[in-house]
Amino acid sequence: MRPPEGAAPLGILITLPLVVATGVLQWPEALRLLPDQAGLSLVGTPAYEVHELPPGIAALTLAVWAVVSLAVYAVSLVRRDA
């Protein structure tokens, strides 16, 4: 019996913020490129000073996340319909 198709993405979406919020991952250079931190930098309220990005870079980071998410969705939709 196979697990539901949405189990892996749901597991990642639930565990990643928990791991990041608890401080298990200590890579501020990489963490500031996550969409939540880029969004906070764009609004002007970064969570920590080490996560702060300039507004242009924050907007570009969010745009890249959106494009990658849409591309992955399109690929999975085409594969599922084929």
Coordinates of N, CA and C in Angstrom, one line a residue:
M1 N 0.8 -1.2 0.0 CA 0.0 0.0 0.0 C 0.9 1.2 0.0
R2 N 0.6 2.2 -0.9 CA 1.4 3.4 -1.0 C 0.8 4.5 -0.2
P3 N 1.7 5.3 0.4 CA 1.2 6.5 1.2 C 0.5 7.5 0.2
P4 N -0.3 8.3 0.8 CA -1.0 9.3 -0.1 C 0.1 10.2 -0.8
E5 N -0.3 10.7 -1.9 CA 0.7 11.5 -2.7 C 1.1 12.8 -2.0
G6 N 0.2 13.3 -1.2 CA 0.5 14.6 -0.6 C 1.2 14.5 0.8
A7 N 1.6 13.2 1.1 CA 2.2 13.0 2.5 C 3.6 13.7 2.6
A8 N 4.4 13.5 1.5 CA 5.8 14.0 1.6 C 5.8 15.5 1.6
P9 N 5.1 16.2 0.7 CA 5.1 17.7 0.8 C 4.5 18.2 2.1
L10 N 3.5 17.6 2.6 CA 2.9 18.0 3.8 C 3.9 17.8 5.0
G11 N 4.6 16.7 5.0 CA 5.6 16.5 6.0 C 6.7 17.5 6.0
I12 N 7.1 17.9 4.8 CA 8.2 18.9 4.7 C 7.7 20.2 5.2
L13 N 6.4 20.6 4.8 CA 5.9 21.9 5.1 C 5.7 22.0 6.6
I14 N 5.4 20.9 7.3 CA 5.2 20.9 8.7 C 6.5 20.9 9.5
T15 N 7.4 20.0 9.1 CA 8.7 19.9 9.8 C 9.7 21.0 9.6
L16 N 9.8 21.5 8.4 CA 10.8 22.5 8.1 C 10.7 23.7 9.0
P17 N 9.5 24.3 9.1 CA 9.4 25.5 10.1 C 9.7 25.1 11.5
L18 N 9.3 23.9 11.9 CA 9.6 23.5 13.3 C 11.1 23.4 13.5
V19 N 11.8 22.8 12.6 CA 13.3 22.6 12.7 C 14.0 24.0 12.7
V20 N 13.5 24.9 11.8 CA 14.1 26.2 11.7 C 13.8 27.0 12.9
A21 N 12.6 27.0 13.4 CA 12.2 27.8 14.6 C 12.9 27.3 15.9
T22 N 13.2 26.1 16.0 CA 13.8 25.6 17.2 C 15.3 25.9 17.2
G23 N 15.8 26.3 16.1 CA 17.3 26.6 16.1 C 18.1 25.4 15.8
V24 N 17.6 24.3 15.3 CA 18.4 23.2 15.0 C 19.4 23.5 13.9
L25 N 18.9 24.2 12.9 CA 19.7 24.6 11.8 C 20.3 25.9 12.1
Q26 N 21.6 26.1 12.0 CA 22.2 27.3 12.3 C 23.0 27.8 11.1
W27 N 22.4 28.0 10.0 CA 23.0 28.5 8.8 C 22.3 29.8 8.4
P28 N 22.6 31.0 9.1 CA 21.9 32.2 8.8 C 22.1 32.7 7.3
E29 N 23.2 32.3 6.7 CA 23.3 32.7 5.3 C 22.3 32.0 4.4
A30 N 22.0 30.8 4.7 CA 21.0 30.0 3.9 C 19.6 30.3 4.4
L31 N 19.4 30.4 5.7 CA 18.1 30.6 6.2 C 17.4 31.9 5.8
R32 N 18.2 32.9 5.5 CA 17.6 34.2 5.1 C 17.1 34.1 3.7
L33 N 17.3 33.0 3.0 CA 16.8 32.9 1.6 C 15.5 32.0 1.6
L34 N 15.0 31.7 2.8 CA 13.7 31.0 2.8 C 12.7 32.0 2.6
P35 N 11.5 31.7 2.1 CA 10.5 32.7 1.7 C 10.0 33.5 2.9
D36 N 9.9 32.8 4.1 CA 9.3 33.6 5.2 C 10.3 34.7 5.7
Q37 N 11.6 34.4 5.7 CA 12.6 35.4 6.1 C 12.7 36.5 5.0
A38 N 12.6 36.1 3.7 CA 12.7 37.1 2.7 C 11.5 38.0 2.7
G39 N 10.3 37.5 3.0 CA 9.1 38.3 3.1 C 9.2 39.2 4.3
L40 N 9.8 38.8 5.4 CA 9.9 39.7 6.6 C 10.9 40.8 6.3
S41 N 12.0 40.5 5.5 CA 13.0 41.5 5.1 C 12.3 42.5 4.2
L42 N 11.5 42.0 3.3 CA 10.8 42.9 2.3 C 9.9 43.9 3.0
V43 N 9.2 43.4 4.1 CA 8.3 44.2 4.8 C 9.1 45.2 5.8
G44 N 10.3 44.8 6.1 CA 11.2 45.6 6.9 C 11.2 45.2 8.4
T45 N 10.8 44.0 8.6 CA 10.8 43.4 10.0 C 11.5 42.1 10.0
P46 N 12.8 42.0 9.8 CA 13.4 40.7 9.8 C 13.4 40.1 11.2
A47 N 13.4 38.8 11.2 CA 13.4 38.1 12.5 C 14.6 38.3 13.3
Y48 N 15.8 38.3 12.6 CA 17.1 38.6 13.3 C 17.9 39.4 12.3
E49 N 18.9 40.1 12.8 CA 19.7 41.0 12.0 C 20.5 40.2 11.0
V50 N 20.9 39.0 11.3 CA 21.7 38.2 10.4 C 20.8 37.7 9.2
H51 N 19.5 37.7 9.4 CA 18.6 37.3 8.3 C 18.2 38.4 7.4
E52 N 18.6 39.6 7.7 CA 18.1 40.8 6.9 C 18.7 40.8 5.5
L53 N 17.8 41.0 4.5 CA 18.2 41.2 3.1 C 17.8 42.5 2.6
P54 N 18.5 43.1 1.7 CA 18.0 44.3 1.1 C 16.7 44.1 0.3
P55 N 15.8 45.1 0.2 CA 14.5 44.9 -0.3 C 14.5 44.3 -1.8
G56 N 15.5 44.7 -2.6 CA 15.5 44.2 -3.9 C 15.9 42.7 -4.0
I57 N 16.8 42.3 -3.1 CA 17.2 40.9 -3.0 C 16.1 40.1 -2.4
A58 N 15.4 40.6 -1.5 CA 14.2 39.9 -0.8 C 13.1 39.7 -1.9
A59 N 12.8 40.7 -2.7 CA 11.8 40.5 -3.7 C 12.2 39.5 -4.7
L60 N 13.5 39.5 -5.1 CA 14.0 38.6 -6.1 C 13.9 37.1 -5.5
T61 N 14.3 37.0 -4.2 CA 14.2 35.7 -3.6 C 12.8 35.2 -3.6
L62 N 11.8 36.0 -3.3 CA 10.4 35.6 -3.3 C 10.0 35.2 -4.7
A63 N 10.4 36.0 -5.7 CA 10.1 35.7 -7.1 C 10.6 34.3 -7.5
V64 N 11.9 34.1 -7.1 CA 12.5 32.8 -7.5 C 11.7 31.6 -6.8
W65 N 11.4 31.8 -5.6 CA 10.6 30.7 -4.9 C 9.2 30.5 -5.6
A66 N 8.6 31.6 -6.1 CA 7.3 31.5 -6.8 C 7.5 30.7 -8.1
V67 N 8.5 31.1 -8.9 CA 8.8 30.5 -10.2 C 9.1 29.0 -10.0
V68 N 10.0 28.7 -9.0 CA 10.3 27.3 -8.8 C 9.1 26.5 -8.4
S69 N 8.3 27.0 -7.5 CA 7.1 26.3 -7.1 C 6.1 26.1 -8.2
L70 N 5.9 27.1 -9.1 CA 5.0 26.9 -10.2 C 5.6 25.9 -11.2
A71 N 6.9 25.9 -11.4 CA 7.6 25.0 -12.3 C 7.4 23.6 -11.8
V72 N 7.6 23.3 -10.6 CA 7.5 22.0 -10.0 C 6.0 21.6 -10.1
Y73 N 5.1 22.5 -9.8 CA 3.7 22.1 -10.0 C 3.3 21.8 -11.4
A74 N 3.8 22.6 -12.4 CA 3.5 22.3 -13.8 C 4.1 20.9 -14.2
V75 N 5.3 20.6 -13.8 CA 5.9 19.3 -14.1 C 5.1 18.2 -13.5
S76 N 4.7 18.3 -12.3 CA 3.9 17.3 -11.6 C 2.5 17.1 -12.3
L77 N 2.0 18.2 -12.7 CA 0.6 18.2 -13.3 C 0.7 17.5 -14.7
V78 N 1.8 17.8 -15.5 CA 2.0 17.2 -16.8 C 2.2 15.7 -16.6
R79 N 3.1 15.3 -15.6 CA 3.4 13.9 -15.4 C 2.1 13.2 -15.0
R80 N 1.3 13.8 -14.1 CA 0.1 13.1 -13.6 C -0.9 12.9 -14.7
D81 N -1.0 13.9 -15.6 CA -2.0 13.8 -16.7 C -1.6 12.9 -17.9
A82 N -0.3 12.7 -18.0 CA 0.2 11.9 -19.1 C -0.1 10.4 -18.9

